[in-house]
Amino acid sequence: WDLGCPKVSAFDPANPLIISTGPLTGTIAPGTGRAEICSISPFTHPKELYTYSSFGGTWPGAFKYTGHDAMVILGKADEPVYLSIHDDDVEIKDASDLWGLDTFEMQKVLSELEPGASVACIGPAGENLSRTAIILTETSHASGGAGFGAVMGSKNLKAIAVKGTGRINVARPDELLELVRYIDEEVGYGTFGMLASKGDGLIYFEAGKRTGDKLKKYWKKANGCFGCPICCEAVIDIPGVGRGAAMCSDWVYAECGSRGPGELGDTSYYLGEDKPTAPAVTEKPAWEAAILSQKFGINNFDILWGLTGWLWHCYKRGILTEEDTGLPTPEWLGGTAKDHEFLTALFYGIAYKKSPFADGVTRAAEHVGKESWDVLKELYGARGYVSHWMDAVPGVLHWMFETRDPFDSCHDYFQIIRRPEISKYAFGTEKPAHSSLKDPTKTVYEDSEIAVIITQHRQRIKNSLPVCDYAFPVLYSKKRDGVGDTSLESRLYSAITGIGLTEKELLSVGEMIYNLERAIQVKRENRTREDDAVYDYKFKHRYWGEESRNVGDHWYGPIDKEKFEALKDKYYERRDWDKETGRPTRAKLEELGLKDVADELEKLGLLPQ
Ligand code: SF4
């Protein structure tokens, strides 16, 4: 807001790339080794929207120890550069000879040029302005979902190396230590507390026994973000392929390799159509794919959760051929190419901007045309993002109001719609737990707006403190086999900063952040009620409500347009926003301490009357 909400494109030098830690970063509080990036995204579709994406690793803590909280990168260097930050010593250094290196090579070189520094960098995908490019640190911590790697590339910025020797003074250390013990021993950790144990990086294996033992035998150690005991990342080393780490989407390559029958796996199985017909094989090509995409700096999520399912449907229905995609057809799409050939061609095409997929699946579908666009609308949710928990009313409603797939930082969501007691604890109502869209004749719509509003506020708190989405909020406690403790974030904040905040007060900070974000959208993007939408397809047909290659039957809806419009009314009313325009009112903005924002919107004629 202070930078004026520039109405520029993502690749304009005036697009600010804002990288920020928060008050909890760099402390021993679990799940706080994170940083948030905000910028105008080249990935969102059809408009480039101002949005957000987080990352972890050691980088956020190391940056905090330099004595800085945040940086704003503006402009564009004439030649490739990297940024070196050692405490107060900030230098822009020549990276002409480093342009073209992959992310692993880049970090290796900087480990010699900047000993002891943590490095966040881009690979060829970012350099070549692929809209799916990520910013990566270490081997798998990435800001992935918003294409911010390409924003770095557009500024000719190859890397940011940080090394801090400062300290963080915790206001009430004894209280913090007791809280850390309490969380670890008595409550457990949010999403992962529900799924599995901590500490070995094999959470995804344990969560569903999805990958068998195929990769486990190559497990070397657990890894995690700065100071986090959960260590959800597994370091894997396969001789002849390479060493790297895997978490979240990276595991999907692992699943592919462990599940067969092809090297990528039988996609039809993932789509719930058939059962695999041959023994599981070949973990090596899967691991090779995971490492190659990390080295090139490519967003795995859009490929694994979106592209594979979209291609499968398009080929199965005779919509696409090799000519359209420019890719060798793998066996699981009816061709003869090995998955190694298919994936290598795909990744090179994306990283060097030689493929329609370089700008994400949505833009590829737009480019290819035919009925592939309809298939995309079946599988994707809104704004170019593949469906992700659009399986119940609060999920779909939440998607409507956001600028991206919101569920990268709302993994708590899947707990509330499955367990009435958790919904009651989190929102004061059990009704959202009965809102599944699997059978729309039984769907309960009531109170979904309450669930969305509270979840959005918790999400903003999460991204601002920041605390990891895998760890907080603790709605469900596996240790207690019941409700968790949603006061933890405010208690951690109070112990660390010495500023006493109750859970309710912290939630109102979340509300302030959300309103400010909306004001930015109103000012920059002219956001209105009409923009609060998902793809229209969902109102007319059954749609795929989960990531496109998930196991099982994930067809949902169609959803009821009238009921959703009525829910939107309730949502705006509860927010004290104007129903006609979907915009915050002066009264609400002033109540949240945003009078200057209201004044500015009024001056521009954007404040509701
Ligand atoms: S849970 Fe995993 S991703 Fe989250 S902070 Fe801990 S190690 Fe990092």
Coordinates of C-alpha atoms and ligand atoms in Angstrom, one line a residue:
W1 CA 0.0 0.0 0.0
D2 CA 2.8 2.4 0.9
L3 CA 4.4 1.7 -2.4
G4 CA 1.3 3.0 -4.2
C5 CA 0.0 -0.3 -5.6
P6 CA 1.6 0.2 -9.0
K7 CA -0.5 -0.8 -12.0
V8 CA 2.4 -2.4 -13.8
S9 CA 2.9 -5.8 -15.2
A10 CA 4.8 -8.5 -13.2
F11 CA 7.9 -8.1 -15.3
D12 CA 8.0 -4.3 -15.1
P13 CA 11.0 -3.0 -13.2
A14 CA 8.6 -1.1 -11.0
N15 CA 7.0 -4.3 -9.7
P16 CA 8.2 -4.5 -6.1
L17 CA 9.4 -7.9 -4.9
I18 CA 8.8 -7.8 -1.2
I19 CA 10.5 -10.4 1.0
S20 CA 9.6 -10.3 4.6
T21 CA 10.3 -12.2 7.8
G22 CA 8.1 -11.6 10.9
P23 CA 8.4 -11.1 14.6
L24 CA 8.7 -14.9 15.3
T25 CA 11.3 -15.7 12.6
G26 CA 14.7 -16.8 13.9
T27 CA 13.4 -17.9 17.3
I28 CA 13.1 -21.4 18.7
A29 CA 9.3 -21.4 18.3
P30 CA 8.4 -24.3 16.1
G31 CA 7.5 -23.7 12.5
T32 CA 8.7 -20.1 12.5
G33 CA 11.7 -20.4 10.1
R34 CA 9.7 -18.9 7.3
A35 CA 9.5 -15.8 5.1
E36 CA 6.8 -14.4 3.0
I37 CA 7.1 -12.9 -0.5
C38 CA 4.6 -10.5 -2.0
S39 CA 4.6 -9.2 -5.5
I40 CA 2.6 -8.9 -8.7
S41 CA 2.4 -12.4 -10.0
P42 CA 3.2 -13.4 -13.6
F43 CA 1.4 -16.8 -12.9
T44 CA -2.2 -15.7 -12.0
H45 CA -4.5 -15.8 -15.0
P46 CA -6.0 -14.0 -16.8
K47 CA -4.9 -10.9 -14.8
E48 CA -1.5 -10.6 -13.1
L49 CA -2.6 -10.1 -9.5
Y50 CA -0.8 -8.9 -6.4
T51 CA -0.4 -12.1 -4.4
Y52 CA 1.8 -14.0 -1.9
S53 CA 3.9 -17.1 -1.5
S54 CA 6.1 -18.3 1.4
F55 CA 9.3 -20.3 1.8
G56 CA 11.4 -21.7 4.6
G57 CA 14.9 -23.3 5.0
T58 CA 17.7 -21.6 6.9
W59 CA 17.5 -18.4 4.7
P60 CA 14.7 -16.6 6.7
G61 CA 16.4 -17.0 10.0
A62 CA 19.8 -16.1 8.6
F63 CA 18.3 -12.9 7.1
K64 CA 16.7 -12.0 10.4
Y65 CA 20.1 -12.3 12.1
T66 CA 21.4 -9.6 9.7
G67 CA 19.3 -7.2 11.7
H68 CA 16.8 -6.7 8.9
D69 CA 13.1 -7.7 8.8
A70 CA 12.2 -7.2 5.2
M71 CA 13.5 -6.0 1.8
V72 CA 11.8 -4.4 -1.1
I73 CA 13.5 -5.0 -4.5
L74 CA 12.7 -2.5 -7.2
G75 CA 14.1 -1.7 -10.6
K76 CA 16.2 -3.9 -12.9
A77 CA 19.9 -4.4 -13.1
D78 CA 21.6 -3.7 -16.5
E79 CA 23.5 -7.0 -16.2
P80 CA 23.0 -10.1 -14.1
V81 CA 23.7 -9.5 -10.4
Y82 CA 23.3 -11.1 -7.0
L83 CA 22.6 -9.5 -3.7
S84 CA 25.0 -10.0 -0.8
I85 CA 23.8 -9.1 2.7
H86 CA 26.2 -9.5 5.6
D87 CA 24.7 -7.8 8.6
D88 CA 24.6 -4.1 7.6
D89 CA 26.9 -4.7 4.6
V90 CA 24.6 -4.8 1.6
E91 CA 26.2 -5.1 -1.8
I92 CA 25.0 -5.7 -5.4
K93 CA 27.6 -8.0 -7.0
D94 CA 28.2 -9.0 -10.6
A95 CA 26.7 -12.4 -11.6
S96 CA 27.3 -12.3 -15.3
D97 CA 29.4 -15.5 -15.1
L98 CA 26.8 -17.2 -12.9
W99 CA 23.8 -16.6 -15.2
G100 CA 22.8 -20.0 -16.6
L101 CA 23.8 -22.0 -13.6
D102 CA 21.1 -24.2 -12.1
T103 CA 20.0 -23.7 -8.5
F104 CA 22.2 -26.4 -7.0
E105 CA 25.3 -25.1 -8.9
M106 CA 24.5 -21.5 -8.0
Q107 CA 24.4 -22.3 -4.3
K108 CA 27.6 -24.3 -4.6
V109 CA 29.5 -21.4 -6.2
L110 CA 28.1 -18.9 -3.7
S111 CA 29.2 -21.2 -0.8
E112 CA 32.7 -20.4 -1.9
L113 CA 32.2 -16.7 -2.8
E114 CA 30.0 -16.0 0.3
P115 CA 31.1 -18.6 2.9
G116 CA 28.5 -19.4 5.5
A117 CA 25.7 -17.5 3.7
S118 CA 22.2 -18.9 3.0
V119 CA 21.3 -18.5 -0.6
A120 CA 17.9 -18.1 -2.3
C121 CA 18.2 -18.2 -6.0
I122 CA 16.6 -18.9 -9.4
G123 CA 17.5 -21.4 -12.0
P124 CA 17.2 -21.2 -15.8
A125 CA 13.3 -21.1 -15.6
G126 CA 13.5 -17.8 -13.7
E127 CA 16.2 -16.4 -15.9
N128 CA 14.0 -17.2 -19.0
L129 CA 10.9 -15.7 -17.4
S130 CA 8.9 -18.9 -17.3
R131 CA 5.8 -18.0 -15.4
T132 CA 6.1 -21.1 -13.3
A133 CA 9.6 -20.3 -12.0
I134 CA 10.3 -20.7 -8.3
I135 CA 12.8 -19.1 -5.9
L136 CA 14.6 -21.9 -4.3
T137 CA 16.9 -22.3 -1.3
E138 CA 18.8 -25.4 -0.4
T139 CA 17.4 -28.3 -2.4
S140 CA 13.6 -28.1 -1.9
H141 CA 12.5 -25.0 0.1
A142 CA 10.8 -22.8 -2.5
S143 CA 8.4 -20.0 -3.0
G144 CA 6.6 -21.9 -5.7
G145 CA 3.1 -21.0 -6.5
A146 CA 3.2 -17.5 -7.8
G147 CA 6.0 -17.4 -10.4
F148 CA 8.1 -15.1 -8.3
G149 CA 11.3 -16.7 -9.7
A150 CA 10.4 -15.1 -13.0
V151 CA 10.0 -11.7 -11.2
M152 CA 13.6 -12.1 -9.9
G153 CA 14.7 -13.1 -13.4
S154 CA 13.0 -10.0 -14.8
K155 CA 15.2 -7.9 -12.5
N156 CA 18.3 -9.7 -13.6
L157 CA 18.7 -10.8 -10.0
K158 CA 20.1 -14.3 -9.8
A159 CA 20.4 -14.8 -6.1
I160 CA 20.2 -13.3 -2.6
A161 CA 22.9 -14.5 -0.2
V162 CA 22.4 -13.6 3.5
K163 CA 24.6 -14.0 6.5
G164 CA 23.8 -12.6 9.9
T165 CA 25.8 -12.5 13.1
G166 CA 23.3 -10.6 15.2
R167 CA 20.9 -11.9 17.8
I168 CA 17.2 -11.8 18.6
N169 CA 16.3 -10.7 22.1
V170 CA 13.3 -12.6 23.3
A171 CA 11.3 -10.6 25.7
R172 CA 10.2 -13.5 28.0
P173 CA 12.5 -16.5 27.3
D174 CA 11.2 -18.7 30.2
E175 CA 7.7 -18.3 29.0
L176 CA 8.8 -19.1 25.4
L177 CA 10.6 -22.3 26.6
E178 CA 7.6 -23.4 28.5
L179 CA 5.4 -22.9 25.5
V180 CA 7.7 -24.8 23.2
R181 CA 7.6 -27.7 25.7
Y182 CA 3.8 -27.5 26.0
I183 CA 3.3 -27.6 22.3
D184 CA 5.8 -30.5 21.8
E185 CA 4.7 -32.6 24.7
E186 CA 1.0 -31.8 25.3
V187 CA -0.6 -30.5 22.1
G188 CA 1.4 -31.4 19.0
Y189 CA 1.6 -29.7 15.7
G190 CA -1.2 -28.6 13.4
T191 CA -1.7 -30.4 10.2
F192 CA 1.2 -32.8 10.7
G193 CA 0.2 -33.4 14.3
M194 CA -2.9 -34.9 12.7
L195 CA -1.1 -36.8 10.1
A196 CA 2.0 -38.3 11.6
S197 CA 5.0 -38.0 13.9
K198 CA 7.7 -35.5 13.6
G199 CA 11.4 -35.7 13.2
D200 CA 12.3 -38.1 10.4
G201 CA 11.1 -36.2 7.3
L202 CA 9.1 -39.2 6.3
I203 CA 5.7 -37.7 7.1
Y204 CA 4.4 -38.0 3.6
F205 CA 5.4 -41.7 3.5
E206 CA 3.6 -42.3 6.8
A207 CA 0.6 -40.2 6.0
G208 CA -0.8 -42.7 3.6
K209 CA 1.8 -45.3 3.1
R210 CA 1.6 -44.0 -0.4
T211 CA 5.1 -44.6 -1.5
G212 CA 5.9 -47.9 0.1
D213 CA 9.5 -48.6 0.7
K214 CA 10.8 -47.6 -2.7
L215 CA 12.5 -44.4 -1.7
K216 CA 12.8 -45.1 2.0
K217 CA 15.8 -47.2 1.5
Y218 CA 17.6 -44.1 0.1
W219 CA 16.7 -41.9 3.1
K220 CA 19.7 -40.2 4.7
K221 CA 18.3 -37.9 7.3
A222 CA 15.6 -35.5 8.2
N223 CA 15.8 -31.8 7.4
G224 CA 13.8 -28.8 8.2
C225 CA 13.5 -25.0 8.4
F226 CA 15.4 -22.8 10.8
G227 CA 14.8 -24.0 14.3
C228 CA 11.8 -26.3 13.5
P229 CA 11.6 -29.6 15.3
I230 CA 9.1 -31.0 12.9
C231 CA 11.7 -31.6 10.1
C232 CA 9.2 -32.6 7.5
E233 CA 11.8 -32.8 4.7
A234 CA 13.6 -36.1 3.9
V235 CA 17.1 -36.0 2.4
I236 CA 17.3 -38.7 -0.2
D237 CA 20.4 -39.9 -2.1
I238 CA 20.2 -42.3 -4.9
P239 CA 23.5 -43.4 -6.3
G240 CA 23.9 -42.4 -9.9
V241 CA 21.0 -40.0 -9.6
G242 CA 21.9 -37.5 -6.9
R243 CA 21.2 -36.1 -3.5
G244 CA 18.4 -33.8 -2.7
A245 CA 15.5 -33.3 -0.3
A246 CA 11.8 -33.9 -0.7
M247 CA 8.6 -32.5 0.9
C248 CA 5.1 -32.0 -0.3
S249 CA 4.9 -32.1 -4.1
D250 CA 8.3 -33.5 -4.5
W251 CA 6.9 -36.7 -3.0
V252 CA 4.5 -37.0 -5.9
Y253 CA 7.4 -37.8 -8.2
A254 CA 8.3 -40.4 -5.6
E255 CA 4.8 -41.8 -5.7
C256 CA 5.0 -42.0 -9.4
G257 CA 8.2 -44.0 -9.2
S258 CA 7.0 -46.3 -6.5
R259 CA 3.6 -47.1 -7.9
G260 CA 4.1 -48.1 -11.5
P261 CA 3.4 -49.6 -13.9
G262 CA 5.2 -46.9 -16.0
E263 CA 8.1 -44.9 -14.8
L264 CA 5.7 -42.0 -14.0
G265 CA 3.0 -44.4 -12.7
D266 CA -0.3 -45.3 -14.1
T267 CA -2.1 -42.0 -14.2
S268 CA -5.5 -43.7 -14.7
Y269 CA -5.0 -45.2 -11.3
Y270 CA -4.6 -41.7 -9.8
L271 CA -7.7 -40.6 -11.5
G272 CA -9.7 -43.4 -10.0
E273 CA -10.5 -45.1 -13.3
D274 CA -8.5 -48.3 -13.2
K275 CA -6.2 -50.3 -11.0
P276 CA -2.5 -50.6 -11.8
T277 CA -1.9 -53.6 -13.9
A278 CA 1.8 -54.2 -13.5
P279 CA 4.2 -54.3 -10.5
A280 CA 5.5 -51.0 -9.1
V281 CA 8.9 -50.1 -10.5
T282 CA 11.5 -47.5 -11.1
E283 CA 12.1 -45.0 -8.3
K284 CA 15.2 -43.7 -10.0
P285 CA 13.5 -41.8 -12.9
A286 CA 11.0 -40.3 -10.4
W287 CA 13.9 -39.0 -8.2
E288 CA 15.7 -37.8 -11.2
A289 CA 12.6 -35.8 -12.2
A290 CA 12.2 -34.3 -8.7
I291 CA 15.9 -33.1 -8.7
L292 CA 15.8 -31.8 -12.3
S293 CA 12.8 -29.6 -11.6
Q294 CA 14.4 -28.2 -8.5
K295 CA 17.6 -27.5 -10.3
F296 CA 15.8 -25.8 -13.2
G297 CA 13.7 -23.9 -10.6
I298 CA 10.2 -25.1 -11.8
N299 CA 7.0 -25.2 -9.8
N300 CA 6.2 -28.9 -9.3
F301 CA 2.7 -28.4 -8.1
D302 CA 1.3 -27.2 -11.4
I303 CA 3.0 -30.0 -13.2
L304 CA 2.2 -32.9 -10.9
W305 CA -1.2 -31.9 -9.6
G306 CA -2.3 -30.1 -12.7
L307 CA -0.6 -31.0 -16.0
T308 CA -0.5 -34.7 -15.7
G309 CA -4.2 -35.0 -15.1
W310 CA -5.1 -32.5 -17.7
L311 CA -2.9 -34.2 -20.3
W312 CA -4.4 -37.6 -19.4
H313 CA -8.0 -36.4 -19.9
C314 CA -7.1 -34.6 -23.1
Y315 CA -5.4 -37.6 -24.6
K316 CA -8.1 -40.0 -23.4
R317 CA -10.7 -37.9 -25.1
G318 CA -8.7 -37.5 -28.3
I319 CA -8.4 -33.8 -27.9
L320 CA -4.6 -33.5 -27.9
T321 CA -1.7 -35.1 -29.8
E322 CA 2.1 -34.8 -29.8
E323 CA 1.7 -32.0 -32.4
D324 CA -0.2 -29.9 -29.9
T325 CA 2.0 -30.4 -26.9
G326 CA 5.4 -30.7 -28.7
L327 CA 6.2 -33.5 -26.2
P328 CA 7.0 -37.2 -26.8
T329 CA 3.9 -39.2 -25.8
P330 CA 4.7 -41.4 -22.8
E331 CA 3.3 -44.9 -22.4
W332 CA 0.7 -43.8 -19.9
L333 CA -0.8 -41.5 -22.6
G334 CA -0.8 -44.3 -25.2
G335 CA 2.6 -43.5 -26.7
T336 CA 6.0 -45.2 -26.7
A337 CA 8.2 -42.6 -24.9
K338 CA 9.7 -43.5 -21.6
D339 CA 8.7 -41.1 -18.8
H340 CA 12.4 -40.1 -18.5
E341 CA 12.2 -38.8 -22.1
F342 CA 8.8 -37.2 -21.5
L343 CA 9.8 -35.4 -18.3
T344 CA 13.2 -34.3 -19.6
A345 CA 11.6 -32.7 -22.7
L346 CA 8.9 -31.1 -20.5
F347 CA 11.4 -29.6 -18.1
Y348 CA 13.8 -28.3 -20.7
G349 CA 10.9 -26.8 -22.6
I350 CA 9.7 -25.0 -19.5
A351 CA 13.1 -23.9 -18.2
Y352 CA 14.3 -22.5 -21.6
K353 CA 10.9 -21.1 -22.6
K354 CA 10.6 -23.4 -25.6
S355 CA 7.3 -25.0 -24.6
P356 CA 3.7 -23.7 -24.2
F357 CA 3.9 -25.2 -20.7
A358 CA 6.6 -22.6 -19.7
D359 CA 3.8 -20.3 -18.7
G360 CA 1.8 -22.8 -16.7
V361 CA -1.0 -25.2 -17.8
T362 CA -3.7 -22.6 -18.0
R363 CA -1.9 -20.5 -20.5
A364 CA -0.9 -23.7 -22.4
A365 CA -4.5 -24.7 -22.6
E366 CA -5.4 -21.2 -23.8
H367 CA -2.6 -21.5 -26.4
V368 CA -3.5 -25.0 -27.6
G369 CA -7.2 -24.3 -27.6
K370 CA -9.7 -27.0 -28.8
E371 CA -11.7 -28.6 -26.0
S372 CA -8.6 -28.7 -23.8
W373 CA -9.8 -25.4 -22.3
D374 CA -13.0 -27.1 -21.2
V375 CA -11.0 -29.9 -19.6
L376 CA -8.9 -27.3 -17.8
K377 CA -12.1 -25.8 -16.3
E378 CA -13.1 -29.2 -15.1
L379 CA -9.8 -29.6 -13.2
Y380 CA -8.8 -26.1 -12.3
G381 CA -10.4 -23.8 -9.8
A382 CA -9.8 -20.2 -10.6
R383 CA -7.1 -17.7 -11.7
G384 CA -5.0 -20.4 -13.3
Y385 CA -4.6 -22.6 -10.2
V386 CA -5.5 -26.3 -10.2
S387 CA -8.3 -27.3 -7.9
H388 CA -7.2 -27.9 -4.3
W389 CA -9.9 -28.8 -1.8
M390 CA -12.9 -27.5 -3.7
D391 CA -14.7 -30.4 -2.2
A392 CA -17.0 -28.5 0.2
V393 CA -18.8 -25.2 0.4
P394 CA -16.2 -23.3 2.6
G395 CA -13.4 -24.5 0.3
V396 CA -15.1 -23.1 -2.9
L397 CA -16.2 -19.9 -1.1
H398 CA -12.7 -19.3 0.1
W399 CA -11.3 -19.7 -3.4
M400 CA -13.8 -17.1 -4.7
F401 CA -12.3 -14.3 -2.5
E402 CA -8.6 -15.0 -3.0
T403 CA -6.0 -14.1 -5.6
R404 CA -4.5 -17.6 -5.8
D405 CA -5.0 -21.1 -4.6
P406 CA -5.5 -20.3 -0.9
F407 CA -4.8 -23.8 0.4
D408 CA -1.1 -23.7 0.3
S409 CA -1.4 -21.8 3.6
C410 CA -4.7 -23.3 4.9
H411 CA -4.0 -27.0 5.5
D412 CA -6.0 -26.7 8.7
Y413 CA -9.1 -26.5 6.4
F414 CA -9.3 -30.3 5.7
Q415 CA -9.7 -30.9 9.4
I416 CA -12.7 -28.8 9.9
I417 CA -14.8 -30.1 7.1
R418 CA -14.4 -33.7 8.3
R419 CA -14.8 -33.4 12.0
P420 CA -17.9 -31.6 13.5
E421 CA -16.2 -31.1 16.9
I422 CA -13.2 -29.3 15.3
S423 CA -15.6 -27.1 13.3
K424 CA -17.4 -26.2 16.5
Y425 CA -14.2 -25.4 18.2
A426 CA -12.8 -23.4 15.4
F427 CA -15.9 -21.5 14.3
G428 CA -18.5 -22.0 17.0
T429 CA -20.7 -24.0 14.6
E430 CA -20.7 -27.7 13.4
K431 CA -22.5 -26.9 10.1
P432 CA -19.4 -26.4 7.9
A433 CA -18.5 -30.1 8.7
H434 CA -21.6 -31.1 6.8
S435 CA -20.9 -29.0 3.7
S436 CA -19.4 -31.7 1.4
L437 CA -20.2 -31.2 -2.3
K438 CA -19.9 -34.9 -3.1
D439 CA -23.6 -35.2 -3.1
P440 CA -25.0 -31.7 -3.6
T441 CA -28.5 -32.8 -2.6
K442 CA -27.2 -33.2 1.0
T443 CA -24.9 -30.2 1.2
V444 CA -25.4 -27.8 4.1
Y445 CA -24.5 -24.3 3.0
E446 CA -25.2 -22.5 6.2
D447 CA -22.4 -20.9 8.3
S448 CA -19.8 -21.5 5.6
E449 CA -19.1 -17.8 5.4
I450 CA -18.1 -17.8 9.1
A451 CA -15.6 -20.6 8.5
V452 CA -14.1 -18.8 5.6
I453 CA -13.8 -15.4 7.3
I454 CA -12.1 -16.9 10.4
T455 CA -9.8 -19.1 8.3
Q456 CA -8.8 -16.1 6.2
H457 CA -7.8 -14.2 9.3
R458 CA -5.8 -17.1 10.7
Q459 CA -4.2 -17.5 7.3
R460 CA -3.0 -13.8 7.4
I461 CA -1.7 -14.2 10.9
K462 CA 0.1 -17.4 9.8
N463 CA 1.8 -15.6 6.9
S464 CA 2.7 -12.6 8.9
L465 CA 4.1 -13.9 12.1
P466 CA 5.0 -16.1 10.2
V467 CA 4.3 -19.6 11.4
C468 CA 4.3 -22.7 9.2
D469 CA 1.0 -23.8 7.7
Y470 CA 2.0 -27.4 8.6
A471 CA 2.3 -26.5 12.2
F472 CA -0.4 -24.0 13.0
P473 CA -3.2 -23.4 13.9
V474 CA -3.5 -26.5 16.1
L475 CA -7.2 -27.1 15.6
Y476 CA -6.9 -30.8 16.2
S477 CA -4.5 -32.4 18.7
K478 CA -3.5 -36.0 17.9
K479 CA -2.0 -36.2 21.4
R480 CA -5.4 -35.3 22.9
D481 CA -7.4 -37.0 20.2
G482 CA -9.6 -33.9 20.3
V483 CA -9.5 -30.2 19.9
G484 CA -6.1 -28.5 19.9
D485 CA -5.2 -25.0 21.1
T486 CA -5.7 -22.0 18.9
S487 CA -4.3 -19.6 21.4
L488 CA -0.7 -20.7 20.7
E489 CA 0.1 -18.1 18.1
S490 CA -0.9 -15.2 20.3
R491 CA 1.0 -16.7 23.3
L492 CA 4.1 -17.2 21.2
Y493 CA 3.9 -13.7 19.9
S494 CA 3.5 -12.3 23.4
A495 CA 6.4 -14.2 24.9
I496 CA 8.7 -13.3 22.1
T497 CA 7.9 -9.6 21.7
G498 CA 6.7 -8.8 25.2
I499 CA 3.6 -7.2 23.6
G500 CA 0.6 -8.9 25.2
L501 CA -2.0 -10.0 22.6
T502 CA -5.0 -12.3 23.2
E503 CA -6.1 -14.7 20.5
K504 CA -9.1 -12.4 19.8
E505 CA -6.8 -9.4 19.4
L506 CA -4.5 -11.3 17.1
L507 CA -7.5 -12.4 15.0
S508 CA -8.4 -8.7 14.6
V509 CA -4.9 -8.1 13.3
G510 CA -5.6 -10.8 10.7
E511 CA -8.8 -9.0 9.8
M512 CA -6.9 -5.7 9.4
I513 CA -4.3 -7.4 7.1
Y514 CA -7.1 -9.0 5.0
N515 CA -8.9 -5.6 4.6
L516 CA -5.7 -3.9 3.6
E517 CA -5.0 -6.7 1.1
R518 CA -8.5 -6.1 -0.3
A519 CA -7.9 -2.4 -0.5
I520 CA -4.8 -3.0 -2.6
Q521 CA -6.8 -5.2 -4.9
V522 CA -9.5 -2.5 -5.2
K523 CA -7.0 0.2 -5.9
R524 CA -4.7 -1.8 -8.2
E525 CA -7.0 -4.3 -9.8
N526 CA -10.4 -2.5 -9.5
R527 CA -11.6 -5.6 -7.6
T528 CA -15.4 -5.9 -7.4
R529 CA -18.0 -8.5 -6.3
E530 CA -17.9 -10.0 -9.9
D531 CA -14.3 -10.9 -9.4
D532 CA -15.2 -13.0 -6.4
A533 CA -15.7 -16.1 -8.4
V534 CA -14.5 -19.5 -9.5
Y535 CA -14.7 -20.9 -13.0
D536 CA -18.3 -20.9 -14.1
Y537 CA -18.0 -24.5 -15.2
K538 CA -18.5 -25.6 -11.6
F539 CA -22.0 -24.3 -11.6
K540 CA -23.0 -26.4 -14.5
H541 CA -21.2 -29.7 -14.3
R542 CA -19.6 -32.1 -11.9
Y543 CA -16.0 -31.1 -11.5
W544 CA -12.7 -32.5 -10.2
G545 CA -12.5 -31.0 -6.7
E546 CA -9.0 -32.2 -5.7
E547 CA -5.6 -31.9 -7.2
S548 CA -6.1 -33.5 -10.7
R549 CA -4.1 -36.6 -10.1
N550 CA -5.2 -37.5 -6.7
V551 CA -6.2 -41.1 -5.9
G552 CA -9.9 -42.0 -6.0
D553 CA -13.1 -40.4 -7.0
H554 CA -13.0 -36.7 -6.6
W555 CA -15.9 -35.5 -8.6
Y556 CA -18.0 -32.8 -6.9
G557 CA -20.9 -30.5 -7.5
P558 CA -22.3 -28.9 -9.5
I559 CA -22.6 -26.1 -7.1
D560 CA -25.7 -23.9 -6.8
K561 CA -25.1 -20.4 -8.1
E562 CA -28.0 -18.9 -6.2
K563 CA -26.9 -20.3 -2.9
F564 CA -23.4 -19.2 -3.5
E565 CA -24.5 -15.6 -4.3
A566 CA -26.6 -15.7 -1.1
L567 CA -23.5 -16.8 0.8
K568 CA -21.5 -14.0 -0.7
D569 CA -24.1 -11.6 0.6
K570 CA -23.7 -13.0 4.0
Y571 CA -20.0 -12.9 3.8
Y572 CA -19.9 -9.2 2.8
E573 CA -22.4 -8.4 5.6
R574 CA -20.4 -10.1 8.2
R575 CA -17.3 -8.2 7.0
D576 CA -19.2 -4.9 7.1
W577 CA -18.4 -4.6 3.4
D578 CA -20.7 -3.2 0.7
K579 CA -22.7 -6.0 -0.8
E580 CA -23.1 -4.4 -4.2
T581 CA -19.4 -3.8 -4.9
G582 CA -17.8 -6.3 -2.5
R583 CA -15.6 -3.5 -1.1
P584 CA -14.7 -2.5 2.4
T585 CA -16.6 0.5 3.8
R586 CA -15.1 3.6 5.5
A587 CA -16.6 2.5 8.8
K588 CA -14.8 -0.9 8.7
L589 CA -11.5 0.5 7.5
E590 CA -11.5 3.2 10.2
E591 CA -12.5 0.6 12.9
L592 CA -9.4 -1.4 11.8
G593 CA -7.1 1.7 12.0
L594 CA -7.0 2.2 8.2
K595 CA -8.4 5.7 7.9
D596 CA -5.7 6.7 5.5
V597 CA -6.6 3.8 3.3
A598 CA -10.3 4.9 3.3
D599 CA -9.3 8.4 2.5
E600 CA -7.2 7.3 -0.5
L601 CA -9.9 5.0 -1.9
E602 CA -12.5 7.8 -1.5
K603 CA -10.2 10.2 -3.3
L604 CA -10.0 7.7 -6.2
G605 CA -13.8 7.2 -6.2
L606 CA -13.3 3.6 -5.1
L607 CA -15.0 3.7 -1.7
P608 CA -18.6 2.5 -1.6
Q609 CA -21.1 5.2 -0.9
Ligands
SF4_1 S1 6.9 -28.1 9.4 FE1 8.4 -28.4 7.7 S2 8.1 -26.7 6.2 FE2 7.1 -26.2 8.2 S3 8.7 -24.9 9.3 FE3 8.8 -27.1 10.0 S4 10.4 -28.0 8.7 FE4 9.7 -26.1 7.7

